[in-house]
Amino acid sequence: MLTIKDISASVDGKEILKGINLTIKAGEVHVIMGPNGSGKSTLSKVVAGHPDYQITNGEIVYDINFKKKNLLDMEPDVRAKEGIFMGFQYPVEIPSVSNEEFLRAAFNEICKYQGVEDMDPLDFQDFLKEKMDFLGMGEKFINRELNVGFSGGEKKRNEILQMAVLSPKISFLDETDSGLDVDALRVVGEGINKLKRRDNAIILITHYHRLLDYVKPDFVHVMYDGKIVKTGEESLAYDIEKNGYDSIIKESQN
Amino acid sequence: MKLIDRISDFPKYRKNESWKYSDISFLKEKEFQIVQEDHHHFINSDFKKKEFIGDAVVVFIDGVLSIKDSKFHEDFTILPLNQAFLRYPEKIESSFQIPESDSTFVDNLNRVFSESGVYIEKKSTNKTLIQLIFYGENKKTDIPILSSPRVIFFGAENSNCSFLETHISCREEFLTIPVTDIILEKNSTLNYYRVKHEKNGTHLGMTKILQKENTTFNAFLFQGDSPFSRHELSVFLNEKYAKTDISAIYASKGSNHIDNQVSVYHQSPDTESEQFFKGLLKDSSTAIFNGKVSVLRDAQRSYSKQLNQNLMLSNKATIFTKPQLEIDADDVKCSHGATSGQLNREELFYLQSRGVSKEIAIKMVSKAFADEALNRVKEPFIKNYVQNILDSYFWEI
Ligand SMILES: Nc1ncnc2c1ncn2[C@@H]1O[C@H](COP(=O)(O)OP(=O)(O)OP(=O)(O)O)[C@@H](O)[C@H]1O
Ligand SMILES: [Mg+2]
């Protein structure tokens, strides 16, 4: 469904991604781990189309409804409309824009693009309420300004709410499990698990295996210095948490 | 008639600091005419439906008070200025208590050309709204019109009032010099709204307020764009416990020029003032914010806060922002700040990453920027009124 081929990317001439290859098929869950600064967030931002990054090499092919599309040619909003989603490591606060207003605008834009009729505001409220119940989110979230003054955990839940509303095909969730208390972790973990379907794929960027108690991965990748240096199964995540990255990094350098 | 023929020292205005970035020498050689009497044209009902939102509405057409088009209300004494001179001479006299502000140029221009004005007094505590509409008629004239209306408003002791001043015009070329004098007697409150959205012409407006003991003046100012627009607000906190809170939005585009001049004079102890100005600038437009706070030696325990924020929607636009603090008292709390920034890239990207197109994301973020000031407007219909004007501004982004 998504093929990342030999992608290199830089900021102001400084190379951050140095030839990434990753193939993601429908129904799969991938985990990306790696030390701080190894390029995990950069990779997801490159997929989402952040304007700070120049792609110096490679391509990203998005295969949807039997059509192959070149993701790098699309504006970020078009990628989102095509079904690409990124859960931000640091969700942005936008004062004065209400959470609901924003969600409805996003939802309607996506409907329009996909040729589906707009939902009227009342129906949308019901639709939203259903998603929020399912994520155990209180109503008070929805009338507040977008992410403004949300606690770290509330912001992450809000990211998952957006994912639930937009039902994307490919979701990069960048440290969505960081900063969550045990109960929130369970809610978010179970939420992600419910959003996982046979026709979509999820990429979890994380430092810990604890989220994997709720969402079972098919592959675990390790990133280091802008490259994927190792790919394994779920057990790799436990391994890393116990022994750190040292041996993997050494191995890759030989 | 040329301006230069009536105002011999015209070019001297620029000696005043507040005119540093605003040059109106283009007016000097222009011909203007003044409309002398009440029009015979009634404002049509469509216009009334759309623009009349006050309980009482006072209409000026091309600078001339039109009693026929106005709407009266028992809460307000409304009289043409020349009649008020005869009937309440001591009141009119007392309106001259308002001290002169630093720049007297606009005030003087208005006096030289003023043919028409209105006297308004509010006595009750009823929460009623008076609206003043300054309207430029949709009629062709060979020589552009100069209008110079004057308003004198009294908020009686203990009164409470909302006052909306709207400036709209269908004319293509004109010069308007409207001046509003406000006197707030002890314990009174005034919510003042000024909405300038003429599309064309030159606007040199002024509002002066004298606040007595324990009065509250809340203002919201909007300057929509036209080729040249300037508004001066001078607030005199003349007696103790006088409080003023000013918020404002200005939105410029094209090659237009918007000038905001605010001066707050703390003249007595325990007075408070706040200024919150937000500017949006598009294309190659220019805007000015000159915010002055003066605290006299006697005005101990005064509090003043000033903030000017600008959103630059184009890198060809220019903002001149200048706080001016003159503080002679020692026990005061004053703060000020000014920022100007582009749209926040991270905010835009966040919205885009959820499927919102760049154009709509820009609109959402700029609207959010303006809302921080607009949300201070308590009356929902005035808020809507300004919101609609702003929406069309954002629409063109
Ligand atoms: N916009 C940018 N400007 C400058 N440097 C950047 C930018 N984005 C990323 N970098 C640099 O690229 C490297 C990788 O950053 P990235 O955020 O992708 O790491 P990460 O793997 O997500 O780390 P963490 O685990 O701490 O979240 C870092 O050295 C970072 O400083
Ligand atoms: Mg990261």
PDB file of N, CA, C and O and ligand atoms in Angstrom, chain A residues 36-37 39-42 89-90 174-175 205 207, ligand 2:
ATOM      1  N   ASN A  36      16.973   8.680  20.324  1.00  0.00           N
ATOM      2  CA  ASN A  36      16.587  10.072  20.077  1.00  0.00           C
ATOM      3  C   ASN A  36      17.412  10.651  18.944  1.00  0.00           C
ATOM      4  O   ASN A  36      18.619  10.436  18.867  1.00  0.00           O
ATOM      5  N   GLY A  37      16.745  11.355  18.067  1.00  0.00           N
ATOM      6  CA  GLY A  37      17.452  12.041  16.980  1.00  0.00           C
ATOM      7  C   GLY A  37      17.799  11.149  15.815  1.00  0.00           C
ATOM      8  O   GLY A  37      18.551  11.544  14.930  1.00  0.00           O
ATOM      9  N   GLY A  39      15.783  10.090  13.507  1.00  0.00           N
ATOM     10  CA  GLY A  39      15.055  10.462  12.289  1.00  0.00           C
ATOM     11  C   GLY A  39      13.649   9.897  12.185  1.00  0.00           C
ATOM     12  O   GLY A  39      13.027   9.966  11.124  1.00  0.00           O
ATOM     13  N   LYS A  40      13.119   9.374  13.275  1.00  0.00           N
ATOM     14  CA  LYS A  40      11.786   8.747  13.231  1.00  0.00           C
ATOM     15  C   LYS A  40      10.693   9.779  12.919  1.00  0.00           C
ATOM     16  O   LYS A  40       9.855   9.565  12.045  1.00  0.00           O
ATOM     17  N   SER A  41      10.731  10.890  13.656  1.00  0.00           N
ATOM     18  CA  SER A  41       9.719  11.921  13.398  1.00  0.00           C
ATOM     19  C   SER A  41       9.891  12.509  12.003  1.00  0.00           C
ATOM     20  O   SER A  41       8.912  12.799  11.309  1.00  0.00           O
ATOM     21  N   THR A  42      11.132  12.672  11.611  1.00  0.00           N
ATOM     22  CA  THR A  42      11.390  13.217  10.282  1.00  0.00           C
ATOM     23  C   THR A  42      10.761  12.330   9.210  1.00  0.00           C
ATOM     24  O   THR A  42      10.123  12.826   8.281  1.00  0.00           O
ATOM     25  N   GLN A  89       3.995  13.929  17.318  1.00  0.00           N
ATOM     26  CA  GLN A  89       4.696  13.751  18.592  1.00  0.00           C
ATOM     27  C   GLN A  89       4.391  14.942  19.496  1.00  0.00           C
ATOM     28  O   GLN A  89       4.172  14.789  20.686  1.00  0.00           O
ATOM     29  N   TYR A  90       4.365  16.140  18.895  1.00  0.00           N
ATOM     30  CA  TYR A  90       4.015  17.348  19.643  1.00  0.00           C
ATOM     31  C   TYR A  90       2.856  18.042  18.945  1.00  0.00           C
ATOM     32  O   TYR A  90       3.066  18.917  18.105  1.00  0.00           O
ATOM     33  N   ASP A 174       3.230   9.034  15.913  1.00  0.00           N
ATOM     34  CA  ASP A 174       4.551   9.371  16.439  1.00  0.00           C
ATOM     35  C   ASP A 174       4.504   9.553  17.956  1.00  0.00           C
ATOM     36  O   ASP A 174       4.024  10.566  18.454  1.00  0.00           O
ATOM     37  N   GLU A 175       4.978   8.561  18.662  1.00  0.00           N
ATOM     38  CA  GLU A 175       5.022   8.584  20.137  1.00  0.00           C
ATOM     39  C   GLU A 175       3.681   8.950  20.755  1.00  0.00           C
ATOM     40  O   GLU A 175       3.600   9.732  21.697  1.00  0.00           O
ATOM     41  N   ILE A 205       5.416   4.726  16.085  1.00  0.00           N
ATOM     42  CA  ILE A 205       6.766   5.133  16.477  1.00  0.00           C
ATOM     43  C   ILE A 205       6.766   5.199  17.992  1.00  0.00           C
ATOM     44  O   ILE A 205       5.905   5.853  18.586  1.00  0.00           O
ATOM     45  N   HIS A 207       9.133   4.397  21.944  1.00  0.00           N
ATOM     46  CA  HIS A 207      10.350   4.030  22.660  1.00  0.00           C
ATOM     47  C   HIS A 207      10.122   2.821  23.571  1.00  0.00           C
ATOM     48  O   HIS A 207      11.045   2.315  24.177  1.00  0.00           O
TER      49      HIS A 207
HETATM   50 MG    MG C   2      10.521  12.093  17.336  1.00  0.00          MG
END
